[in-house]
Amino acid sequence: MAGKILKLASSFLALAFTLSACGSNTDTSILNIPVEQNNKSVSSFATDLPNIIDQIKGNTISQTDWGTHVKMLPNPKQHKKATLLSYLAFDNDKGGYRDELKPTINFHELSGSNTMLNVVLQTDGAEDKDLKRYYITNDHENGKIVSPYTQFQYERDSGDYRVLQGFARWGFSAYPSQIKLLDIDNHGGAFMGISKDDTSSHIISLPGLAKAIKASTGKVDILNMDACLMSSIEVMYELRDVADVMIGSEDSTLGTGMLYAKALPDIIANSKNNNEIAKGILLASDRQGKDFHRRPNKKGRIPQVFTISAIKGQAVKPLVNEMNILSKMLMEKVVKEKQAIATAINNTHPLSVDEDDLGGQRDLHEVLNRLNMIMGKDIKSQISRVRASLNKTIVLSRSHNVEKFAQGLAINISPQSISTPDYKDTAFAKETLWDELIEAVNK
């Protein structure tokens, strides 16, 4: 995959493939389930309807399959408790043959905006010049989008961090609130980045993602990465200063999305802090995932694949410091215990989206457990310190039974992966000896 922003080494094409494979072959019918069949009722918060309806009527251009085309989006008079900006970067298979964009927008309408919450989307599908911005209103009719939207007259590259930066700057300025939630819904590639755009062949790199948030709004309260492979220590360390709590998956999120949108108004109303909001999102997604997961794999089975976790941004730095100390100590053991260290690390479970261990992302807790079984007292003591720091980092972690070993945060162990320029460009690689350790034990 080539592009101006990200050039992948040929030796790492395997993990690049997972950007397309992640969440594939999904039955999107879940997004069209009638409201009465869902577990939880739509929030009963009153909406500021008179003001919003008047603005929509006064600016309506036409009714289309994509909703209500307007000259400008409505702007509520009052500041609200929370604003959710969702960046639906579907200029790829998600907006193409999988046809997931309309169902995803329609699913957002099950909650919509209300007196506490603004729900604002920027959508980019697989068609040319189809970038839209929505102010989502509440609607229970399946298969029909009613929310007002504006449309750009030119093609935009959703794999360019500046497009995300522009959306976040505009969205949080136009819809100010006490709590800022940023959702990025696309394919994820761990240390390679997020938001793959097939038209441009670009993807937003981790440094680019951090820059987009910092330059647009400084810091968000919740960063939700509704994409595969993003709950890794490499990702979280890069983003630690631009989000209070980060949500992602070590492995695979549901191709239908994390499905928390319908529960979000109640989550916002009942949460006292960012940690509680993150927990609410995880629990809502987990319930929906267990009930409705419909993604068969290549062998035709229906695996129970779903991992999701919330990570405290301010706690990632101490964890990385402890990991670097452990890496240094292990490096000193390589001469005499190289094979034992390599075997312990490499025998950890591959994740489902890893596609036969082509990417190398493994659960950090399991890596520590394997090393703890074979190392001496000094290393065991440091592993205990890393574990303690890791536990302070994870707000909550959920996974299906088949992946009980996945406990919230991953790390890459592949010598092929960590030797790529993209990995070497991460802050984690620059500031720790982990990549040098992996290279040393695999020589």
mmCIF file of C-alpha atoms in Angstrom, residues 133-423:
data_model
loop_
_atom_site.group_PDB
_atom_site.id
_atom_site.type_symbol
_atom_site.label_atom_id
_atom_site.label_comp_id
_atom_site.label_asym_id
_atom_site.label_seq_id
_atom_site.Cartn_x
_atom_site.Cartn_y
_atom_site.Cartn_z
ATOM 1 C CA ARG A 133 -21.621 16.235 7.357
ATOM 2 C CA TYR A 134 -24.672 15.334 9.434
ATOM 3 C CA TYR A 135 -26.411 16.646 12.497
ATOM 4 C CA ILE A 136 -28.106 13.434 13.621
ATOM 5 C CA THR A 137 -31.731 13.629 14.723
ATOM 6 C CA ASN A 138 -33.727 10.913 16.438
ATOM 7 C CA ASP A 139 -35.673 8.577 14.153
ATOM 8 C CA HIS A 140 -36.947 5.014 14.615
ATOM 9 C CA GLU A 141 -37.788 4.161 11.010
ATOM 10 C CA ASN A 142 -35.556 1.375 9.725
ATOM 11 C CA GLY A 143 -33.969 1.690 6.325
ATOM 12 C CA LYS A 144 -34.575 5.433 6.005
ATOM 13 C CA ILE A 145 -32.256 8.304 6.896
ATOM 14 C CA VAL A 146 -33.961 11.566 7.880
ATOM 15 C CA SER A 147 -31.158 13.621 9.460
ATOM 16 C CA PRO A 148 -30.028 16.874 7.807
ATOM 17 C CA TYR A 149 -26.730 16.874 5.945
ATOM 18 C CA THR A 150 -24.543 19.152 3.883
ATOM 19 C CA GLN A 151 -22.440 17.823 0.997
ATOM 20 C CA PHE A 152 -19.000 18.858 -0.179
ATOM 21 C CA GLN A 153 -18.569 19.579 -3.862
ATOM 22 C CA TYR A 154 -15.152 17.964 -4.183
ATOM 23 C CA GLU A 155 -13.390 14.730 -3.186
ATOM 24 C CA ARG A 156 -11.628 14.632 0.166
ATOM 25 C CA ASP A 157 -8.996 12.163 1.351
ATOM 26 C CA SER A 158 -10.132 10.592 4.642
ATOM 27 C CA GLY A 159 -6.683 9.028 4.963
ATOM 28 C CA ASP A 160 -5.170 12.509 5.363
ATOM 29 C CA TYR A 161 -4.925 13.650 8.983
ATOM 30 C CA ARG A 162 -5.714 17.213 7.900
ATOM 31 C CA VAL A 163 -9.229 16.178 6.831
ATOM 32 C CA LEU A 164 -9.872 14.727 10.288
ATOM 33 C CA GLN A 165 -8.285 17.809 11.849
ATOM 34 C CA GLY A 166 -10.611 20.093 9.910
ATOM 35 C CA PHE A 167 -13.680 18.098 10.933
ATOM 36 C CA ALA A 168 -12.710 18.057 14.610
ATOM 37 C CA ARG A 169 -11.872 21.776 14.676
ATOM 38 C CA TRP A 170 -15.180 22.680 13.023
ATOM 39 C CA GLY A 171 -17.308 20.172 14.944
ATOM 40 C CA PHE A 172 -16.169 20.951 18.474
ATOM 41 C CA SER A 173 -16.321 24.688 17.693
ATOM 42 C CA ALA A 174 -19.784 24.624 16.096
ATOM 43 C CA TYR A 175 -21.197 22.298 18.788
ATOM 44 C CA PRO A 176 -19.409 23.219 22.034
ATOM 45 C CA SER A 177 -19.938 21.030 25.081
ATOM 46 C CA GLN A 178 -18.485 20.025 28.416
ATOM 47 C CA ILE A 179 -17.434 16.559 27.191
ATOM 48 C CA LYS A 180 -15.789 15.894 23.833
ATOM 49 C CA LEU A 181 -16.038 12.439 22.285
ATOM 50 C CA LEU A 182 -14.269 11.632 19.021
ATOM 51 C CA ASP A 183 -15.154 8.407 17.234
ATOM 52 C CA ILE A 184 -13.152 7.111 14.261
ATOM 53 C CA ASP A 185 -14.921 4.323 12.402
ATOM 54 C CA ASN A 186 -12.804 2.628 9.751
ATOM 55 C CA HIS A 187 -10.133 -0.055 9.357
ATOM 56 C CA GLY A 188 -7.263 -0.055 11.831
ATOM 57 C CA GLY A 189 -3.690 -1.212 11.374
ATOM 58 C CA ALA A 190 -2.169 -0.941 14.855
ATOM 59 C CA PHE A 191 1.137 0.966 14.573
ATOM 60 C CA MET A 192 0.460 1.618 10.879
ATOM 61 C CA GLY A 193 -2.430 3.913 11.743
ATOM 62 C CA ILE A 194 -6.153 4.181 11.087
ATOM 63 C CA SER A 195 -8.653 5.383 8.487
ATOM 64 C CA LYS A 196 -7.685 3.717 5.227
ATOM 65 C CA ASP A 197 -8.848 5.547 2.097
ATOM 66 C CA ASP A 198 -8.868 3.386 -1.031
ATOM 67 C CA THR A 199 -9.159 6.293 -3.458
ATOM 68 C CA SER A 200 -5.886 7.828 -2.293
ATOM 69 C CA SER A 201 -4.264 4.676 -0.842
ATOM 70 C CA HIS A 202 -3.508 6.739 2.262
ATOM 71 C CA ILE A 203 -3.967 5.992 5.937
ATOM 72 C CA ILE A 204 -3.699 8.355 8.899
ATOM 73 C CA SER A 205 -0.450 7.531 10.696
ATOM 74 C CA LEU A 206 -0.289 7.517 14.477
ATOM 75 C CA PRO A 207 1.748 10.753 14.602
ATOM 76 C CA GLY A 208 -0.758 12.234 12.152
ATOM 77 C CA LEU A 209 -3.707 11.190 14.321
ATOM 78 C CA ALA A 210 -2.136 12.765 17.393
ATOM 79 C CA LYS A 211 -1.401 15.927 15.429
ATOM 80 C CA ALA A 212 -4.971 16.132 14.092
ATOM 81 C CA ILE A 213 -6.465 16.047 17.580
ATOM 82 C CA LYS A 214 -3.926 18.349 19.195
ATOM 83 C CA ALA A 215 -4.132 20.973 16.443
ATOM 84 C CA SER A 216 -7.929 20.931 16.255
ATOM 85 C CA THR A 217 -9.106 20.799 19.852
ATOM 86 C CA GLY A 218 -6.088 20.088 22.055
ATOM 87 C CA LYS A 219 -7.436 17.016 23.791
ATOM 88 C CA VAL A 220 -10.622 14.957 23.793
ATOM 89 C CA ASP A 221 -12.254 13.286 26.762
ATOM 90 C CA ILE A 222 -12.967 10.029 24.933
ATOM 91 C CA LEU A 223 -11.234 8.774 21.783
ATOM 92 C CA ASN A 224 -13.091 5.774 20.435
ATOM 93 C CA MET A 225 -11.314 3.866 17.670
ATOM 94 C CA ASP A 226 -13.988 1.655 16.159
ATOM 95 C CA ALA A 227 -11.427 -0.281 14.157
ATOM 96 C CA CYS A 228 -9.410 -3.459 14.502
ATOM 97 C CA LEU A 229 -6.006 -3.728 16.216
ATOM 98 C CA MET A 230 -5.907 -0.270 17.824
ATOM 99 C CA SER A 231 -5.652 -1.274 21.498
ATOM 100 C CA SER A 232 -1.901 -1.738 21.491
ATOM 101 C CA ILE A 233 0.806 -0.186 23.609
ATOM 102 C CA GLU A 234 2.329 1.358 20.483
ATOM 103 C CA VAL A 235 -0.947 3.119 19.605
ATOM 104 C CA MET A 236 -1.867 4.188 23.111
ATOM 105 C CA TYR A 237 1.575 5.599 23.868
ATOM 106 C CA GLU A 238 1.440 7.717 20.722
ATOM 107 C CA LEU A 239 -1.969 9.149 21.663
ATOM 108 C CA ARG A 240 -1.578 9.408 25.445
ATOM 109 C CA ASP A 241 -1.498 13.220 25.521
ATOM 110 C CA VAL A 242 -4.500 13.883 23.238
ATOM 111 C CA ALA A 243 -7.187 11.783 24.964
ATOM 112 C CA ASP A 244 -8.141 11.239 28.579
ATOM 113 C CA VAL A 245 -9.528 7.751 27.838
ATOM 114 C CA MET A 246 -8.943 5.743 24.664
ATOM 115 C CA ILE A 247 -11.092 2.848 23.482
ATOM 116 C CA GLY A 248 -9.968 0.212 21.002
ATOM 117 C CA SER A 249 -9.658 -3.469 20.189
ATOM 118 C CA GLU A 250 -6.607 -5.699 20.499
ATOM 119 C CA ASP A 251 -8.072 -7.822 17.759
ATOM 120 C CA SER A 252 -11.321 -7.356 15.897
ATOM 121 C CA THR A 253 -14.260 -5.063 16.439
ATOM 122 C CA LEU A 254 -17.551 -6.045 14.896
ATOM 123 C CA GLY A 255 -17.776 -5.194 11.214
ATOM 124 C CA THR A 256 -21.128 -3.613 12.014
ATOM 125 C CA GLY A 257 -19.437 -1.189 14.385
ATOM 126 C CA MET A 258 -19.316 -1.169 18.145
ATOM 127 C CA LEU A 259 -23.085 -0.625 18.382
ATOM 128 C CA TYR A 260 -23.073 1.639 21.427
ATOM 129 C CA ALA A 261 -24.776 4.591 19.689
ATOM 130 C CA LYS A 262 -28.287 3.720 20.796
ATOM 131 C CA ALA A 263 -27.237 3.552 24.464
ATOM 132 C CA LEU A 264 -25.080 6.696 24.380
ATOM 133 C CA PRO A 265 -27.671 9.234 25.626
ATOM 134 C CA ASP A 266 -28.288 7.158 28.756
ATOM 135 C CA ILE A 267 -24.550 6.597 29.210
ATOM 136 C CA ILE A 268 -23.883 10.351 29.078
ATOM 137 C CA ALA A 269 -26.763 11.127 31.430
ATOM 138 C CA ASN A 270 -25.765 8.567 34.052
ATOM 139 C CA SER A 271 -21.955 8.870 34.010
ATOM 140 C CA LYS A 272 -20.067 11.024 36.520
ATOM 141 C CA ASN A 273 -16.687 10.990 34.762
ATOM 142 C CA ASN A 274 -14.850 9.917 31.609
ATOM 143 C CA ASN A 275 -14.015 6.476 32.995
ATOM 144 C CA GLU A 276 -17.708 5.766 33.542
ATOM 145 C CA ILE A 277 -18.558 6.918 30.023
ATOM 146 C CA ALA A 278 -15.896 4.593 28.611
ATOM 147 C CA LYS A 279 -17.171 1.683 30.710
ATOM 148 C CA GLY A 280 -20.699 2.331 29.484
ATOM 149 C CA ILE A 281 -19.574 2.276 25.856
ATOM 150 C CA LEU A 282 -17.684 -0.983 26.393
ATOM 151 C CA LEU A 283 -20.557 -2.705 28.159
ATOM 152 C CA ALA A 284 -23.101 -1.594 25.552
ATOM 153 C CA SER A 285 -20.829 -2.783 22.731
ATOM 154 C CA ASP A 286 -20.117 -6.076 24.499
ATOM 155 C CA ARG A 287 -23.802 -6.885 24.970
ATOM 156 C CA GLN A 288 -24.605 -6.139 21.357
ATOM 157 C CA GLY A 289 -21.521 -8.006 20.165
ATOM 158 C CA LYS A 290 -22.422 -11.204 21.999
ATOM 159 C CA ASP A 291 -26.012 -11.076 20.824
ATOM 160 C CA PHE A 292 -25.505 -10.137 17.194
ATOM 161 C CA HIS A 293 -22.024 -11.098 16.015
ATOM 162 C CA ARG A 294 -22.489 -12.483 12.510
ATOM 163 C CA ARG A 295 -19.088 -12.617 10.834
ATOM 164 C CA PRO A 296 -18.157 -16.030 9.352
ATOM 165 C CA ASN A 297 -14.482 -16.568 8.687
ATOM 166 C CA LYS A 298 -12.884 -18.138 5.628
ATOM 167 C CA LYS A 299 -13.690 -21.665 6.831
ATOM 168 C CA GLY A 300 -17.369 -20.845 7.164
ATOM 169 C CA ARG A 301 -17.499 -20.975 10.977
ATOM 170 C CA ILE A 302 -18.905 -18.153 13.095
ATOM 171 C CA PRO A 303 -16.139 -17.290 15.556
ATOM 172 C CA GLN A 304 -16.913 -15.422 18.750
ATOM 173 C CA VAL A 305 -14.307 -12.785 18.003
ATOM 174 C CA PHE A 306 -14.638 -9.483 19.782
ATOM 175 C CA THR A 307 -12.215 -7.655 22.058
ATOM 176 C CA ILE A 308 -12.573 -4.138 23.393
ATOM 177 C CA SER A 309 -10.875 -2.140 26.141
ATOM 178 C CA ALA A 310 -10.600 1.358 27.573
ATOM 179 C CA ILE A 311 -7.170 2.782 28.407
ATOM 180 C CA LYS A 312 -6.249 5.743 30.626
ATOM 181 C CA GLY A 313 -4.073 8.128 28.658
ATOM 182 C CA GLN A 314 -2.130 9.502 31.635
ATOM 183 C CA ALA A 315 -1.277 5.994 32.865
ATOM 184 C CA VAL A 316 0.411 4.842 29.638
ATOM 185 C CA LYS A 317 3.707 6.692 30.212
ATOM 186 C CA PRO A 318 4.501 4.913 33.527
ATOM 187 C CA LEU A 319 3.671 1.588 31.886
ATOM 188 C CA VAL A 320 6.046 2.256 29.003
ATOM 189 C CA ASN A 321 8.779 3.257 31.425
ATOM 190 C CA GLU A 322 8.439 -0.079 33.223
ATOM 191 C CA MET A 323 8.376 -1.942 29.896
ATOM 192 C CA ASN A 324 11.601 -0.260 28.848
ATOM 193 C CA ILE A 325 13.299 -1.332 32.095
ATOM 194 C CA LEU A 326 12.107 -4.895 31.479
ATOM 195 C CA SER A 327 13.367 -4.772 27.890
ATOM 196 C CA LYS A 328 16.814 -3.636 29.071
ATOM 197 C CA MET A 329 16.969 -6.416 31.656
ATOM 198 C CA LEU A 330 15.953 -9.036 29.091
ATOM 199 C CA MET A 331 18.534 -7.714 26.628
ATOM 200 C CA GLU A 332 21.192 -8.494 29.217
ATOM 201 C CA LYS A 333 19.975 -12.109 29.308
ATOM 202 C CA VAL A 334 19.944 -12.654 25.541
ATOM 203 C CA VAL A 335 23.439 -14.122 25.262
ATOM 204 C CA LYS A 336 22.672 -17.008 27.629
ATOM 205 C CA GLU A 337 18.861 -17.278 27.429
ATOM 206 C CA LYS A 338 18.033 -16.174 23.916
ATOM 207 C CA GLN A 339 16.130 -19.310 22.893
ATOM 208 C CA ALA A 340 14.089 -19.465 26.094
ATOM 209 C CA ILE A 341 13.040 -15.814 25.786
ATOM 210 C CA ALA A 342 12.157 -16.196 22.118
ATOM 211 C CA THR A 343 10.116 -19.351 22.781
ATOM 212 C CA ALA A 344 8.200 -17.752 25.644
ATOM 213 C CA ILE A 345 7.278 -14.693 23.598
ATOM 214 C CA ASN A 346 6.550 -16.494 20.342
ATOM 215 C CA ASN A 347 4.317 -19.120 21.964
ATOM 216 C CA THR A 348 1.695 -16.547 22.921
ATOM 217 C CA HIS A 349 -1.687 -16.816 21.222
ATOM 218 C CA PRO A 350 -2.091 -15.126 17.845
ATOM 219 C CA LEU A 351 -5.177 -12.947 17.594
ATOM 220 C CA SER A 352 -7.973 -13.842 15.188
ATOM 221 C CA VAL A 353 -7.475 -10.954 12.774
ATOM 222 C CA ASP A 354 -3.771 -11.782 12.732
ATOM 223 C CA GLU A 355 -4.509 -14.300 9.944
ATOM 224 C CA ASP A 356 -2.145 -17.107 10.915
ATOM 225 C CA ASP A 357 0.287 -14.849 12.751
ATOM 226 C CA LEU A 358 1.099 -12.555 9.853
ATOM 227 C CA GLY A 359 0.939 -9.364 11.893
ATOM 228 C CA GLY A 360 2.482 -10.248 15.252
ATOM 229 C CA GLN A 361 0.157 -8.441 17.650
ATOM 230 C CA ARG A 362 -0.171 -10.345 20.958
ATOM 231 C CA ASP A 363 -1.724 -9.684 24.348
ATOM 232 C CA LEU A 364 0.789 -7.943 26.615
ATOM 233 C CA HIS A 365 -0.472 -9.622 29.777
ATOM 234 C CA GLU A 366 0.066 -13.051 28.217
ATOM 235 C CA VAL A 367 3.557 -12.080 27.046
ATOM 236 C CA LEU A 368 4.410 -11.125 30.629
ATOM 237 C CA ASN A 369 2.946 -14.369 31.989
ATOM 238 C CA ARG A 370 4.994 -16.486 29.578
ATOM 239 C CA LEU A 371 8.200 -14.671 30.465
ATOM 240 C CA ASN A 372 7.446 -14.933 34.157
ATOM 241 C CA MET A 373 7.341 -18.732 33.850
ATOM 242 C CA ILE A 374 10.931 -19.059 32.625
ATOM 243 C CA MET A 375 12.912 -16.136 34.017
ATOM 244 C CA GLY A 376 14.827 -15.660 37.288
ATOM 245 C CA LYS A 377 13.910 -13.696 40.386
ATOM 246 C CA ASP A 378 15.191 -10.299 39.195
ATOM 247 C CA ILE A 379 13.160 -10.454 35.973
ATOM 248 C CA LYS A 380 10.096 -11.742 37.834
ATOM 249 C CA SER A 381 10.226 -8.719 40.129
ATOM 250 C CA GLN A 382 10.280 -6.336 37.183
ATOM 251 C CA ILE A 383 7.456 -8.230 35.490
ATOM 252 C CA SER A 384 5.412 -7.693 38.645
ATOM 253 C CA ARG A 385 6.027 -3.962 38.382
ATOM 254 C CA VAL A 386 4.979 -3.964 34.728
ATOM 255 C CA ARG A 387 1.809 -5.886 35.595
ATOM 256 C CA ALA A 388 0.926 -3.435 38.357
ATOM 257 C CA SER A 389 1.348 -0.530 35.949
ATOM 258 C CA LEU A 390 -0.636 -2.348 33.251
ATOM 259 C CA ASN A 391 -3.530 -2.914 35.634
ATOM 260 C CA LYS A 392 -3.619 0.810 36.432
ATOM 261 C CA THR A 393 -3.735 1.590 32.722
ATOM 262 C CA ILE A 394 -6.794 -0.486 31.815
ATOM 263 C CA VAL A 395 -10.166 0.981 32.817
ATOM 264 C CA LEU A 396 -12.107 -2.056 31.592
ATOM 265 C CA SER A 397 -11.537 -4.885 29.131
ATOM 266 C CA ARG A 398 -14.051 -7.209 27.496
ATOM 267 C CA SER A 399 -13.632 -10.162 25.138
ATOM 268 C CA HIS A 400 -15.443 -13.247 23.928
ATOM 269 C CA ASN A 401 -14.673 -16.546 25.620
ATOM 270 C CA VAL A 402 -12.505 -17.823 22.772
ATOM 271 C CA GLU A 403 -10.059 -14.984 23.449
ATOM 272 C CA LYS A 404 -9.951 -14.918 27.235
ATOM 273 C CA PHE A 405 -6.188 -14.461 27.003
ATOM 274 C CA ALA A 406 -6.824 -10.986 25.536
ATOM 275 C CA GLN A 407 -6.959 -8.767 28.615
ATOM 276 C CA GLY A 408 -6.927 -5.273 27.204
ATOM 277 C CA LEU A 409 -3.633 -4.186 25.655
ATOM 278 C CA ALA A 410 -1.472 -5.728 22.942
ATOM 279 C CA ILE A 411 2.150 -5.446 21.865
ATOM 280 C CA ASN A 412 3.856 -6.463 18.635
ATOM 281 C CA ILE A 413 6.321 -9.378 18.742
ATOM 282 C CA SER A 414 6.984 -9.885 15.021
ATOM 283 C CA PRO A 415 10.578 -9.169 13.901
ATOM 284 C CA GLN A 416 9.229 -8.461 10.411
ATOM 285 C CA SER A 417 6.713 -5.938 11.722
ATOM 286 C CA ILE A 418 8.969 -4.103 14.126
ATOM 287 C CA SER A 419 11.695 -3.720 11.496
ATOM 288 C CA THR A 420 9.457 -1.621 9.207
ATOM 289 C CA PRO A 421 9.926 2.159 8.975
ATOM 290 C CA ASP A 422 6.383 2.652 10.257
ATOM 291 C CA TYR A 423 7.098 0.809 13.498
#
